[in-house]
PDB file of C-alpha atoms in Angstrom:
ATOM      1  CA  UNK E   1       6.569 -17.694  20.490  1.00  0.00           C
ATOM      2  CA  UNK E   2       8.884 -14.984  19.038  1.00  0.00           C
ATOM      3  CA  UNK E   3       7.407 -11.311  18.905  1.00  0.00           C
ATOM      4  CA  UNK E   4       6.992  -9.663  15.408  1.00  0.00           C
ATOM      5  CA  UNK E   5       7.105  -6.076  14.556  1.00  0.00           C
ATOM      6  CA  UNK E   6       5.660  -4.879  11.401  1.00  0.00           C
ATOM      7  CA  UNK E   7       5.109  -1.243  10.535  1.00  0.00           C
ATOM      8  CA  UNK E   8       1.835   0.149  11.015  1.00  0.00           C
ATOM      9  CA  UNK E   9       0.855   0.871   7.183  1.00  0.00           C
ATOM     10  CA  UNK E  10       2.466   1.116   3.850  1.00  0.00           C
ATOM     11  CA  UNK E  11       0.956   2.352   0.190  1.00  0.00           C
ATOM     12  CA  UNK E  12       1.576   0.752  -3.279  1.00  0.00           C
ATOM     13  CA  UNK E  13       0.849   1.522  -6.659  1.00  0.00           C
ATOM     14  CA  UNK E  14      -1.785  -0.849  -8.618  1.00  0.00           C
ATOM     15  CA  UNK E  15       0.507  -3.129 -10.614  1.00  0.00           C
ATOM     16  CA  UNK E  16       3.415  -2.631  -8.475  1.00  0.00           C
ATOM     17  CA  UNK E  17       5.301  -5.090  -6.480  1.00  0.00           C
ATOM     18  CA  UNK E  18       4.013  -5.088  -2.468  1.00  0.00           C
ATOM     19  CA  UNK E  19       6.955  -5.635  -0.453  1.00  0.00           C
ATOM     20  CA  UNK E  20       6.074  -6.195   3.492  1.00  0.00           C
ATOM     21  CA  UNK E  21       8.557  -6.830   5.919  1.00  0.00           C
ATOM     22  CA  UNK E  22       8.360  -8.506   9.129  1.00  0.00           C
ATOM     23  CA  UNK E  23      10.929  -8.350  11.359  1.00  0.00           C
ATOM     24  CA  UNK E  24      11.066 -11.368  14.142  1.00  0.00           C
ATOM     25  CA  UNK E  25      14.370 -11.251  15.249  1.00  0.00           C
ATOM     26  CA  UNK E  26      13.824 -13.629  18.254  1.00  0.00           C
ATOM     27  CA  UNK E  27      12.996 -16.417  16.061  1.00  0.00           C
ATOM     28  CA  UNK E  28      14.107 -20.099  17.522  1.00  0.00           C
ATOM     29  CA  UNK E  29      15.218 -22.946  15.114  1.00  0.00           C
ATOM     30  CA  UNK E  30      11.782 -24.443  15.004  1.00  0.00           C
ATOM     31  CA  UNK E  31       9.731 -21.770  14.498  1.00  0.00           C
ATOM     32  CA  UNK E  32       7.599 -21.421  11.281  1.00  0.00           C
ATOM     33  CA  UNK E  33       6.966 -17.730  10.112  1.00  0.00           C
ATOM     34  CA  UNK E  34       3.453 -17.576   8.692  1.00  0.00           C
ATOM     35  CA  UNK E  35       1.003 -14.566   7.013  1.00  0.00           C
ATOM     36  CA  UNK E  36      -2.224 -13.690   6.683  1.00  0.00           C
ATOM     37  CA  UNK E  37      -4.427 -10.835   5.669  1.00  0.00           C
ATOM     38  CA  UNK E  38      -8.147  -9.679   6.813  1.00  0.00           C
ATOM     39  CA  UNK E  39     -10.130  -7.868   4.110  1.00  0.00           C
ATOM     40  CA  UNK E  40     -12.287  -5.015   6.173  1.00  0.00           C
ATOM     41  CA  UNK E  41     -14.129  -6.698   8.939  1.00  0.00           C
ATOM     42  CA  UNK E  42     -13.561 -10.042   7.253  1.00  0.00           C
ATOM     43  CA  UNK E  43     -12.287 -13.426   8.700  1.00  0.00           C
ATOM     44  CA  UNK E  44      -8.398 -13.381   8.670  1.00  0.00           C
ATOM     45  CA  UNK E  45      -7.367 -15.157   5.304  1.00  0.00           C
ATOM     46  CA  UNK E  46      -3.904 -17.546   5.119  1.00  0.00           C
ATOM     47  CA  UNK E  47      -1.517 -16.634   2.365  1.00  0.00           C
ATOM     48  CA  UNK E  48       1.675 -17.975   3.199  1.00  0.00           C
ATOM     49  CA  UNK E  49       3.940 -19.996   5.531  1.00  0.00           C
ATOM     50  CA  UNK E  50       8.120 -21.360   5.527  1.00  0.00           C
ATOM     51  CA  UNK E  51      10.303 -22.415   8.063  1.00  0.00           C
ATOM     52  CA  UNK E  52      13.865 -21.658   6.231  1.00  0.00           C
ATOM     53  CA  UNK E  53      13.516 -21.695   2.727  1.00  0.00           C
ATOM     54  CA  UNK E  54      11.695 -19.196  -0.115  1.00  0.00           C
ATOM     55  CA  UNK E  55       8.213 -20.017  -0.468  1.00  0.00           C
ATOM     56  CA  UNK E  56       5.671 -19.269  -3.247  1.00  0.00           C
ATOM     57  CA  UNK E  57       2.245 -20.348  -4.170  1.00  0.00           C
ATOM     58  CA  UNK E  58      -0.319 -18.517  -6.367  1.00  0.00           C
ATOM     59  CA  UNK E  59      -1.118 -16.063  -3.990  1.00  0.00           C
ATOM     60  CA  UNK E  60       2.284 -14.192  -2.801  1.00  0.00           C
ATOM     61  CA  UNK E  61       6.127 -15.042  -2.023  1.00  0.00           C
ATOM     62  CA  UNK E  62       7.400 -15.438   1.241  1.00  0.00           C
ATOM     63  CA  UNK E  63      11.662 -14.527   1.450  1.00  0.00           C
ATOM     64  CA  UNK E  64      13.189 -15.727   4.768  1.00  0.00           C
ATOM     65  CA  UNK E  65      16.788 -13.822   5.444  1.00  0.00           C
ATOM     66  CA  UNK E  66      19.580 -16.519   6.123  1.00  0.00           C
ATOM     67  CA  UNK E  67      19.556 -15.674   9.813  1.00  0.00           C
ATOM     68  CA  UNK E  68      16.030 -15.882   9.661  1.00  0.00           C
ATOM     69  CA  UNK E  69      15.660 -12.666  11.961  1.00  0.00           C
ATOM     70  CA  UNK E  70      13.011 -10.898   9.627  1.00  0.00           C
ATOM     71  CA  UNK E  71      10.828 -11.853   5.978  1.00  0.00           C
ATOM     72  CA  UNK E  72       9.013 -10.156   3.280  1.00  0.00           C
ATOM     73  CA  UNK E  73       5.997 -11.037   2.125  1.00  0.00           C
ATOM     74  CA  UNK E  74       5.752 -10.357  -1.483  1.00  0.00           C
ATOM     75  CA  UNK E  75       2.666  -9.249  -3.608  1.00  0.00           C
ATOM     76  CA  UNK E  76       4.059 -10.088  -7.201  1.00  0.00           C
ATOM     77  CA  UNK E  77       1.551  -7.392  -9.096  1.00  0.00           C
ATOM     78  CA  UNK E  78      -0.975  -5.764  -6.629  1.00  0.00           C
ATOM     79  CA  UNK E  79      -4.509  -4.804  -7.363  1.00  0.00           C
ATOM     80  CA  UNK E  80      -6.981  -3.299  -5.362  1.00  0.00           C
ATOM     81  CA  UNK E  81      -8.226  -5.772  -3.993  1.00  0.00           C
ATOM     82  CA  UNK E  82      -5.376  -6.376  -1.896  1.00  0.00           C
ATOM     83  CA  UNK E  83      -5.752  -3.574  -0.257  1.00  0.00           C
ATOM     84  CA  UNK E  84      -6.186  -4.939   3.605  1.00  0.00           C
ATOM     85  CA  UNK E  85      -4.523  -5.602   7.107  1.00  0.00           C
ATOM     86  CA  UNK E  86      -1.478  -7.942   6.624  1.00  0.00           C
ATOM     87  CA  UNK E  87      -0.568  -9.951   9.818  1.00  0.00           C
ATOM     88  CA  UNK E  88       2.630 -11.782  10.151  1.00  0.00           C
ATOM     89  CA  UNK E  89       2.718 -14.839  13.089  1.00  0.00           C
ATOM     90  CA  UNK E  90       5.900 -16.764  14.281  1.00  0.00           C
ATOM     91  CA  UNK E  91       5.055 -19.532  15.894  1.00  0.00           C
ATOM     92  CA  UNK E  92       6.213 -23.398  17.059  1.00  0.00           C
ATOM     93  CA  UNK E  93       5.210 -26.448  15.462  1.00  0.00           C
ATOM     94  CA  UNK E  94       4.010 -27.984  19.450  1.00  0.00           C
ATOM     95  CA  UNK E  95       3.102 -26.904  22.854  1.00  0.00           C
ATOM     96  CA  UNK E  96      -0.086 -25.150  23.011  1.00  0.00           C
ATOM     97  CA  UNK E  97      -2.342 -23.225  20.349  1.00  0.00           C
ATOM     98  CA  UNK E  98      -1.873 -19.572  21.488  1.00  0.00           C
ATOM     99  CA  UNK E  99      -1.513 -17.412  18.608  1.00  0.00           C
ATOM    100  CA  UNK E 100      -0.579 -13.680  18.998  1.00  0.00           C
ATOM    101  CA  UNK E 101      -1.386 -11.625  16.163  1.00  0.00           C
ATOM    102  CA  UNK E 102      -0.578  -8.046  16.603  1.00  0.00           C
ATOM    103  CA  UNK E 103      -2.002  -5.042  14.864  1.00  0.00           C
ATOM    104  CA  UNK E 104      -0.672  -6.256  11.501  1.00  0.00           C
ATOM    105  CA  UNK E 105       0.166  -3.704   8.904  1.00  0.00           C
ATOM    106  CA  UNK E 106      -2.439  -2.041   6.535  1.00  0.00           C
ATOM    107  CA  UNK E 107      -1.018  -2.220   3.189  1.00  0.00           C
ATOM    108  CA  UNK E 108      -3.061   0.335   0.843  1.00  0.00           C
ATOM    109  CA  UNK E 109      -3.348  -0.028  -2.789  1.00  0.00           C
ATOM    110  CA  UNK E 110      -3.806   2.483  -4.743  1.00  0.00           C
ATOM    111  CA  UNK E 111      -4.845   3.013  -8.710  1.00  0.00           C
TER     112      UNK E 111
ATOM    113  CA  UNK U   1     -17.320 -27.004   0.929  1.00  0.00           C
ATOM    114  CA  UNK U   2     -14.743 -26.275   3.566  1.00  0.00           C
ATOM    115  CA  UNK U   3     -15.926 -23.996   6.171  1.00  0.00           C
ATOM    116  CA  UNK U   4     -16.000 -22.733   9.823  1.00  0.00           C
ATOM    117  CA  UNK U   5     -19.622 -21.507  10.423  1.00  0.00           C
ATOM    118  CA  UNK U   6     -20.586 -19.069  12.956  1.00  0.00           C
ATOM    119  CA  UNK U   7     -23.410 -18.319  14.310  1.00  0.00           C
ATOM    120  CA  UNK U   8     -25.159 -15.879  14.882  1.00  0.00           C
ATOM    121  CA  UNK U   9     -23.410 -12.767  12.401  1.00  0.00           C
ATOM    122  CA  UNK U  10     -24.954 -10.119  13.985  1.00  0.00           C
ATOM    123  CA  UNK U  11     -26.852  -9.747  17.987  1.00  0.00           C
ATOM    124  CA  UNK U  12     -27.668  -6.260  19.603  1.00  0.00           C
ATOM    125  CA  UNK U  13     -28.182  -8.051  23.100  1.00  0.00           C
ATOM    126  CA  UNK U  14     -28.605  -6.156  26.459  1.00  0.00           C
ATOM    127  CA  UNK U  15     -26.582  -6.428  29.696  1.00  0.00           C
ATOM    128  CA  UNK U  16     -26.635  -9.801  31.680  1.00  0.00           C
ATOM    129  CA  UNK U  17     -28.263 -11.480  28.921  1.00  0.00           C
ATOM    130  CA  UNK U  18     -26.850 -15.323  28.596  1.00  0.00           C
ATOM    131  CA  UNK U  19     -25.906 -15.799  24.690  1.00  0.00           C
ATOM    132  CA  UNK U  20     -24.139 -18.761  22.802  1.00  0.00           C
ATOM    133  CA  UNK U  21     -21.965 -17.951  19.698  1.00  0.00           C
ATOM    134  CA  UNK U  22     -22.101 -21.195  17.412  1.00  0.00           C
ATOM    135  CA  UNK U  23     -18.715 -22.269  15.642  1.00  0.00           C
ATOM    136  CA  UNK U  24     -19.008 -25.483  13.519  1.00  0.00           C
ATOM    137  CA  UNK U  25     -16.316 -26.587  10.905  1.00  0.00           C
ATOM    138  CA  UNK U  26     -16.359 -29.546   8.400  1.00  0.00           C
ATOM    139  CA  UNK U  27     -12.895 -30.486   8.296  1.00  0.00           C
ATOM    140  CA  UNK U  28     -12.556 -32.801  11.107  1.00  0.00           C
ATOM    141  CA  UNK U  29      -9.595 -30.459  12.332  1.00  0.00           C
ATOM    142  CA  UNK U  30      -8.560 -31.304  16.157  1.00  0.00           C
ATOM    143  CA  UNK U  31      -7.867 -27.272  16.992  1.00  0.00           C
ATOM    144  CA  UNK U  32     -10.395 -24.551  17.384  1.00  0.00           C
ATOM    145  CA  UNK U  33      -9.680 -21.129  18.633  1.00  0.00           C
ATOM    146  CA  UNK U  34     -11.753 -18.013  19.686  1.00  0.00           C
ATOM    147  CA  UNK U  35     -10.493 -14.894  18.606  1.00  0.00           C
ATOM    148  CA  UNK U  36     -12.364 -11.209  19.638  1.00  0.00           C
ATOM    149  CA  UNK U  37     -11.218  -8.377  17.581  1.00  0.00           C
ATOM    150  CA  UNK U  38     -11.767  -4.336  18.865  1.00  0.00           C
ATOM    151  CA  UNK U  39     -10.228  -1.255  16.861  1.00  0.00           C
ATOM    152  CA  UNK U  40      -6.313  -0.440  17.558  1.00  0.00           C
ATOM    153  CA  UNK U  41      -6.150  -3.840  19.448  1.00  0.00           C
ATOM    154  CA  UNK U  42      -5.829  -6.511  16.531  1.00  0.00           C
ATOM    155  CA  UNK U  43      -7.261 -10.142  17.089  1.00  0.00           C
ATOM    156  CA  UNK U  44      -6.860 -11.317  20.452  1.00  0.00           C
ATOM    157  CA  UNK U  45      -7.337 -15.040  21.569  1.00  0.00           C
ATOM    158  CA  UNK U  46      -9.744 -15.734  24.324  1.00  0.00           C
ATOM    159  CA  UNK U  47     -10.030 -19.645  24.498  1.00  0.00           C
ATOM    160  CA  UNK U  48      -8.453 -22.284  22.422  1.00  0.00           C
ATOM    161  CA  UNK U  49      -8.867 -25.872  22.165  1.00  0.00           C
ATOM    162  CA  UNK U  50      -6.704 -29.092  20.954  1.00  0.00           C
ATOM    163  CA  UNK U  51      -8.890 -31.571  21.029  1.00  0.00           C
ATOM    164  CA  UNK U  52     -12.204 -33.121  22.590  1.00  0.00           C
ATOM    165  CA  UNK U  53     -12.480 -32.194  25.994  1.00  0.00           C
ATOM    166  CA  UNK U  54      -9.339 -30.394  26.022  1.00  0.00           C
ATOM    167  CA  UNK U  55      -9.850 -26.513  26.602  1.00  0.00           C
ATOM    168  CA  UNK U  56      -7.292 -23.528  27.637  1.00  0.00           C
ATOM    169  CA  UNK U  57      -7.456 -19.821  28.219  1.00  0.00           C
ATOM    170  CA  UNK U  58      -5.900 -17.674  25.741  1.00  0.00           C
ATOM    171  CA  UNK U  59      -4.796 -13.777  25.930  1.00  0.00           C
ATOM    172  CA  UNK U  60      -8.530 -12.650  27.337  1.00  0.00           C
ATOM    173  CA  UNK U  61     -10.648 -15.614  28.755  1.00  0.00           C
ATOM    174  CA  UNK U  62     -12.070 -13.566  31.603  1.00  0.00           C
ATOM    175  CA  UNK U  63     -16.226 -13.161  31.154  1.00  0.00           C
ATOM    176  CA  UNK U  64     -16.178 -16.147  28.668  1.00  0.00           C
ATOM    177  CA  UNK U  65     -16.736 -19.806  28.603  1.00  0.00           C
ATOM    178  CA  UNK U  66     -16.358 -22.525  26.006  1.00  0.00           C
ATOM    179  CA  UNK U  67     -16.907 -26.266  25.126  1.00  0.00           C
ATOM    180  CA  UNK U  68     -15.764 -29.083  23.343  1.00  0.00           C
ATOM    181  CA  UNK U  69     -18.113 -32.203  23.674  1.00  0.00           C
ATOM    182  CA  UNK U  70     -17.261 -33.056  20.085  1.00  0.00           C
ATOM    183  CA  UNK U  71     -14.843 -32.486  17.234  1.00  0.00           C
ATOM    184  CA  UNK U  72     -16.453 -30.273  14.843  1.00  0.00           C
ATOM    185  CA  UNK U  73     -18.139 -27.707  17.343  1.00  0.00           C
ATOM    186  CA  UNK U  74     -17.146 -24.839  19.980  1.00  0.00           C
ATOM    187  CA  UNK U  75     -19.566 -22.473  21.376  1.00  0.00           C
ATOM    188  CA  UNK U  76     -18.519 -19.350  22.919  1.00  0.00           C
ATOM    189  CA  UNK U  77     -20.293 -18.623  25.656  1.00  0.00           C
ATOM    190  CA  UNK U  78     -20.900 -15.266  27.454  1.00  0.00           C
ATOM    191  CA  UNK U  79     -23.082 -16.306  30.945  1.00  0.00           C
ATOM    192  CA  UNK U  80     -23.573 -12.504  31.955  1.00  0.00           C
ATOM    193  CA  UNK U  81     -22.621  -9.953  29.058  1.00  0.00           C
ATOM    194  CA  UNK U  82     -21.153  -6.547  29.633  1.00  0.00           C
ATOM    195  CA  UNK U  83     -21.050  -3.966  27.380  1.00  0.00           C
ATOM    196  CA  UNK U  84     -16.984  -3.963  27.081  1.00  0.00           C
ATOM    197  CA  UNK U  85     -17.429  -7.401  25.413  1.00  0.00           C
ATOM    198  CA  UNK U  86     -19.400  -5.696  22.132  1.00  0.00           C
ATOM    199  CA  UNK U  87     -16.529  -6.593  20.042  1.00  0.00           C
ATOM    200  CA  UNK U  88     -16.337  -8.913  16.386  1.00  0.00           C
ATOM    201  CA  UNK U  89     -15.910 -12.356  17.391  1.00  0.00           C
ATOM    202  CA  UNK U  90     -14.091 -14.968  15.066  1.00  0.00           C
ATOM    203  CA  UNK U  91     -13.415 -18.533  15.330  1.00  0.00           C
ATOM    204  CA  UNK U  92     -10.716 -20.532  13.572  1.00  0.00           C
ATOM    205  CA  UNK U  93      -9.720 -24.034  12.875  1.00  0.00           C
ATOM    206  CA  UNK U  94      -6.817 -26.161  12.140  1.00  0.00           C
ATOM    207  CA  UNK U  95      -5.698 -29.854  11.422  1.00  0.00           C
ATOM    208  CA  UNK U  96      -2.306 -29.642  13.328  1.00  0.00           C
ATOM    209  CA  UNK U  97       0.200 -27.113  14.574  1.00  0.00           C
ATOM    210  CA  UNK U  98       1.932 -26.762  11.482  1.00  0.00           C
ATOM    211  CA  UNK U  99      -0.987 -26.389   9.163  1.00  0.00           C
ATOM    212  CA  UNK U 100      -2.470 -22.641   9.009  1.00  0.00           C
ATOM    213  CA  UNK U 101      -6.083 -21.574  10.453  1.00  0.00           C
ATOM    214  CA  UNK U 102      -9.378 -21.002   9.002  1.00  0.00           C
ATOM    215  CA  UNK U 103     -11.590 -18.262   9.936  1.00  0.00           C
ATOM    216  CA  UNK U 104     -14.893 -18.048   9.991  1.00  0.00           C
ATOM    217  CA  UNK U 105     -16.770 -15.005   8.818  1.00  0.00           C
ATOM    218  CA  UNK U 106     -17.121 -13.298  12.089  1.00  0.00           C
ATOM    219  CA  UNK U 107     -19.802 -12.219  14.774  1.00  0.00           C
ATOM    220  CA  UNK U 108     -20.565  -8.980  15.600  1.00  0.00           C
ATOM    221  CA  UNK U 109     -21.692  -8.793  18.988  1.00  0.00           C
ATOM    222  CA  UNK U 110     -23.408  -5.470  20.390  1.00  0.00           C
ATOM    223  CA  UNK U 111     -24.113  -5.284  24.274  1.00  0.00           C
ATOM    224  CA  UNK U 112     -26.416  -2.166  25.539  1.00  0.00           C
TER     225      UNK U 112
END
Protein backbone atom coordinates (compact mmCIF):
# COMPACT_ATOMS: atom_id res chain seq x y z
CA UNK A 1 0.00 0.00 0.00
CA UNK A 2 1.17 3.58 -0.79
CA UNK A 3 2.81 5.59 2.20
CA UNK A 4 1.02 8.83 3.38
CA UNK A 5 2.53 11.82 4.94
CA UNK A 6 0.44 14.17 6.83
CA UNK A 7 1.77 16.97 8.99
CA UNK A 8 2.01 16.42 12.53
CA UNK A 9 -0.74 19.06 13.80
CA UNK A 10 -2.64 21.98 12.54
CA UNK A 11 -5.11 24.67 14.52
CA UNK A 12 -8.50 26.10 13.30
CA UNK A 13 -10.80 28.57 14.36
CA UNK A 14 -14.44 27.34 15.65
CA UNK A 15 -16.63 27.94 12.61
CA UNK A 16 -13.89 27.91 10.21
CA UNK A 17 -13.29 25.63 7.37
CA UNK A 18 -10.63 22.54 8.45
CA UNK A 19 -8.59 21.90 5.55
CA UNK A 20 -6.19 18.63 6.00
CA UNK A 21 -4.02 17.50 3.46
CA UNK A 22 -2.64 14.21 2.81
CA UNK A 23 -0.13 13.76 0.56
CA UNK A 24 0.23 9.97 -0.99
CA UNK A 25 2.09 10.50 -3.90
CA UNK A 26 2.79 6.75 -4.56
CA UNK A 27 -0.74 6.04 -5.05
CA UNK A 28 -1.49 3.02 -7.75
CA UNK A 29 -4.67 3.10 -9.99
CA UNK A 30 -6.62 0.95 -7.62
CA UNK A 31 -6.02 2.34 -4.56
CA UNK A 32 -8.85 3.92 -2.45
CA UNK A 33 -7.74 6.92 -0.18
CA UNK A 34 -9.73 6.71 3.04
CA UNK A 35 -9.93 8.94 6.63
CA UNK A 36 -10.59 8.60 9.90
CA UNK A 37 -10.30 10.38 13.18
CA UNK A 38 -9.82 9.08 17.00
CA UNK A 39 -11.37 11.35 19.64
CA UNK A 40 -8.75 11.13 22.82
CA UNK A 41 -8.18 7.54 23.64
CA UNK A 42 -11.26 6.62 21.64
CA UNK A 43 -11.80 3.87 18.94
CA UNK A 44 -10.68 5.30 15.50
CA UNK A 45 -13.97 6.70 13.83
CA UNK A 46 -14.52 6.46 9.66
CA UNK A 47 -15.38 9.72 8.01
CA UNK A 48 -14.62 9.41 4.54
CA UNK A 49 -13.40 7.34 1.56
CA UNK A 50 -13.01 7.92 -2.78
CA UNK A 51 -11.09 6.33 -5.25
CA UNK A 52 -11.00 9.30 -8.04
CA UNK A 53 -13.77 11.45 -7.68
CA UNK A 54 -14.96 14.33 -4.87
CA UNK A 55 -16.72 12.78 -2.14
CA UNK A 56 -19.10 14.20 0.51
CA UNK A 57 -21.42 12.87 3.08
CA UNK A 58 -22.74 14.62 6.24
CA UNK A 59 -19.72 14.41 8.03
CA UNK A 60 -16.75 16.08 5.84
CA UNK A 61 -15.56 16.37 2.02
CA UNK A 62 -12.96 14.42 0.64
CA UNK A 63 -11.04 16.40 -2.74
CA UNK A 64 -8.81 13.97 -4.70
CA UNK A 65 -6.14 16.08 -7.05
CA UNK A 66 -6.41 14.83 -10.77
CA UNK A 67 -3.14 12.96 -10.43
CA UNK A 68 -4.39 11.67 -7.39
CA UNK A 69 -0.86 12.17 -5.63
CA UNK A 70 -2.34 13.94 -2.43
CA UNK A 71 -6.29 14.92 -0.86
CA UNK A 72 -7.84 17.17 1.58
CA UNK A 73 -10.10 16.27 3.88
CA UNK A 74 -12.49 19.01 4.48
CA UNK A 75 -14.33 20.04 7.77
CA UNK A 76 -17.14 22.33 6.21
CA UNK A 77 -17.70 24.48 9.71
CA UNK A 78 -15.60 23.05 12.65
CA UNK A 79 -16.60 22.91 16.25
CA UNK A 80 -14.92 21.72 19.10
CA UNK A 81 -15.70 18.74 19.05
CA UNK A 82 -13.65 17.97 16.20
CA UNK A 83 -10.87 18.63 17.79
CA UNK A 84 -8.89 15.04 17.48
CA UNK A 85 -6.16 12.89 15.63
CA UNK A 86 -7.03 12.73 11.86
CA UNK A 87 -5.54 9.62 10.08
CA UNK A 88 -5.45 9.32 6.39
CA UNK A 89 -5.01 5.39 4.86
CA UNK A 90 -4.33 4.45 1.13
CA UNK A 91 -4.99 1.25 0.59
CA UNK A 92 -6.06 -1.68 -2.23
CA UNK A 93 -9.35 -3.02 -2.70
CA UNK A 94 -7.59 -7.08 -2.40
CA UNK A 95 -4.64 -8.92 -1.16
CA UNK A 96 -4.41 -8.98 2.47
CA UNK A 97 -5.93 -6.76 5.40
CA UNK A 98 -2.78 -4.91 6.63
CA UNK A 99 -3.58 -1.45 7.35
CA UNK A 100 -0.81 1.11 8.22
CA UNK A 101 -1.97 4.05 9.93
CA UNK A 102 0.70 6.44 10.83
CA UNK A 103 0.75 9.07 13.50
CA UNK A 104 -2.12 10.94 11.83
CA UNK A 105 -2.33 14.64 12.30
CA UNK A 106 -3.89 16.38 15.42
CA UNK A 107 -6.11 18.96 14.13
CA UNK A 108 -6.96 21.47 17.16
CA UNK A 109 -10.00 23.51 17.31
CA UNK A 110 -10.13 26.30 18.90
CA UNK A 111 -13.11 28.88 20.14
CA UNK B 1 -27.12 -1.87 17.35
CA UNK B 2 -23.96 -2.19 15.35
CA UNK B 3 -20.99 -2.80 17.39
CA UNK B 4 -17.51 -4.38 17.97
CA UNK B 5 -17.37 -5.25 21.74
CA UNK B 6 -14.30 -5.63 23.66
CA UNK B 7 -13.65 -7.02 26.49
CA UNK B 8 -12.28 -6.39 29.15
CA UNK B 9 -11.81 -2.07 29.06
CA UNK B 10 -9.50 -1.89 31.62
CA UNK B 11 -6.80 -4.94 33.40
CA UNK B 12 -3.76 -3.97 35.69
CA UNK B 13 -2.33 -7.64 35.27
CA UNK B 14 1.20 -8.73 36.45
CA UNK B 15 4.07 -10.31 34.46
CA UNK B 16 3.56 -13.88 32.93
CA UNK B 17 0.02 -13.77 33.67
CA UNK B 18 -2.08 -15.61 30.66
CA UNK B 19 -5.04 -13.03 29.67
CA UNK B 20 -7.71 -13.14 26.78
CA UNK B 21 -8.95 -9.79 25.28
CA UNK B 22 -12.62 -10.50 23.96
CA UNK B 23 -13.62 -8.85 20.49
CA UNK B 24 -17.20 -9.71 19.32
CA UNK B 25 -19.05 -7.77 16.47
CA UNK B 26 -22.70 -8.12 15.20
CA UNK B 27 -22.34 -7.44 11.69
CA UNK B 28 -21.49 -10.71 10.28
CA UNK B 29 -18.33 -8.90 8.70
CA UNK B 30 -15.64 -11.60 7.32
CA UNK B 31 -12.44 -9.22 8.53
CA UNK B 32 -11.26 -8.56 12.02
CA UNK B 33 -8.10 -6.85 12.92
CA UNK B 34 -6.06 -6.20 16.17
CA UNK B 35 -4.67 -2.96 16.49
CA UNK B 36 -2.26 -1.85 19.82
CA UNK B 37 -1.81 1.79 20.13
CA UNK B 38 1.38 3.45 22.44
CA UNK B 39 2.13 7.36 22.51
CA UNK B 40 4.26 8.84 19.39
CA UNK B 41 3.73 5.39 17.66
CA UNK B 42 0.04 5.64 16.21
CA UNK B 43 -2.09 2.35 15.81
CA UNK B 44 -0.13 -0.50 14.86
CA UNK B 45 -1.62 -3.88 13.56
CA UNK B 46 -0.64 -7.01 15.34
CA UNK B 47 -2.89 -9.83 13.80
CA UNK B 48 -5.56 -9.66 11.23
CA UNK B 49 -7.99 -12.03 9.97
CA UNK B 50 -10.19 -12.61 6.59
CA UNK B 51 -12.22 -15.09 7.40
CA UNK B 52 -12.91 -18.32 9.62
CA UNK B 53 -9.87 -20.04 10.22
CA UNK B 54 -7.88 -17.74 8.25
CA UNK B 55 -5.31 -15.72 10.47
CA UNK B 56 -2.03 -13.50 9.53
CA UNK B 57 0.55 -11.47 11.36
CA UNK B 58 0.39 -7.86 11.00
CA UNK B 59 3.15 -5.00 11.80
CA UNK B 60 3.80 -6.50 15.61
CA UNK B 61 2.52 -10.15 16.11
CA UNK B 62 5.47 -11.16 18.26
CA UNK B 63 4.17 -12.07 22.15
CA UNK B 64 0.55 -12.42 20.79
CA UNK B 65 -1.82 -15.01 19.62
CA UNK B 66 -5.27 -14.98 18.09
CA UNK B 67 -8.30 -17.09 16.88
CA UNK B 68 -10.98 -17.39 14.61
CA UNK B 69 -13.24 -20.52 15.27
CA UNK B 70 -16.21 -18.44 14.19
CA UNK B 71 -17.33 -15.33 12.35
CA UNK B 72 -18.29 -12.86 14.84
CA UNK B 73 -15.38 -13.39 17.46
CA UNK B 74 -11.41 -12.85 17.84
CA UNK B 75 -9.66 -13.05 21.05
CA UNK B 76 -6.35 -11.61 21.51
CA UNK B 77 -4.37 -13.55 23.37
CA UNK B 78 -1.20 -12.71 25.42
CA UNK B 79 0.19 -16.47 26.82
CA UNK B 80 3.05 -14.77 28.97
CA UNK B 81 2.65 -10.84 29.34
CA UNK B 82 5.51 -8.42 29.58
CA UNK B 83 5.36 -5.19 30.71
CA UNK B 84 6.31 -3.55 27.10
CA UNK B 85 2.89 -4.90 25.96
CA UNK B 86 0.85 -2.31 28.55
CA UNK B 87 -0.43 -0.52 25.62
CA UNK B 88 -4.50 0.40 24.46
CA UNK B 89 -5.65 -2.40 22.49
CA UNK B 90 -8.42 -1.97 19.72
CA UNK B 91 -10.13 -4.28 17.49
CA UNK B 92 -11.86 -3.50 14.21
CA UNK B 93 -14.17 -5.02 11.73
CA UNK B 94 -15.14 -4.92 8.19
CA UNK B 95 -17.54 -6.51 5.52
CA UNK B 96 -15.00 -6.42 2.57
CA UNK B 97 -11.85 -4.66 1.47
CA UNK B 98 -13.48 -1.78 0.15
CA UNK B 99 -15.85 -1.05 2.96
CA UNK B 100 -14.18 1.02 5.99
CA UNK B 101 -13.50 -0.50 9.67
CA UNK B 102 -15.20 -0.34 12.88
CA UNK B 103 -13.52 0.09 16.09
CA UNK B 104 -14.30 -0.98 19.12
CA UNK B 105 -13.93 1.15 22.20
CA UNK B 106 -10.55 0.02 23.23
CA UNK B 107 -8.66 -1.98 26.06
CA UNK B 108 -6.35 -0.63 28.20
CA UNK B 109 -4.00 -3.13 29.23
CA UNK B 110 -1.48 -2.45 32.25
CA UNK B 111 1.36 -5.12 32.89
CA UNK B 112 3.49 -4.69 36.34
Amino acid sequence: DAKTTQPPSMDCAEGRAANLPCNHSTISGNEYVYWYRQIHSQGPQYIIHGLKNNETNEMASLIITEDRKSSTLILPHATLRDTAVYYCIVRAPQGTDKLIFGTGTRLQVFP
Amino acid sequence: EAQVTQNPRYLITVTGKKLTVTCSQNMNHEYMSWYRQDPGLGLRQIYYSMNVEVTDKGDVPEGYKVSRKEKRNFPLILESPSPNQTSLYFCASRKSLIQPQHFGDGTRLSIL
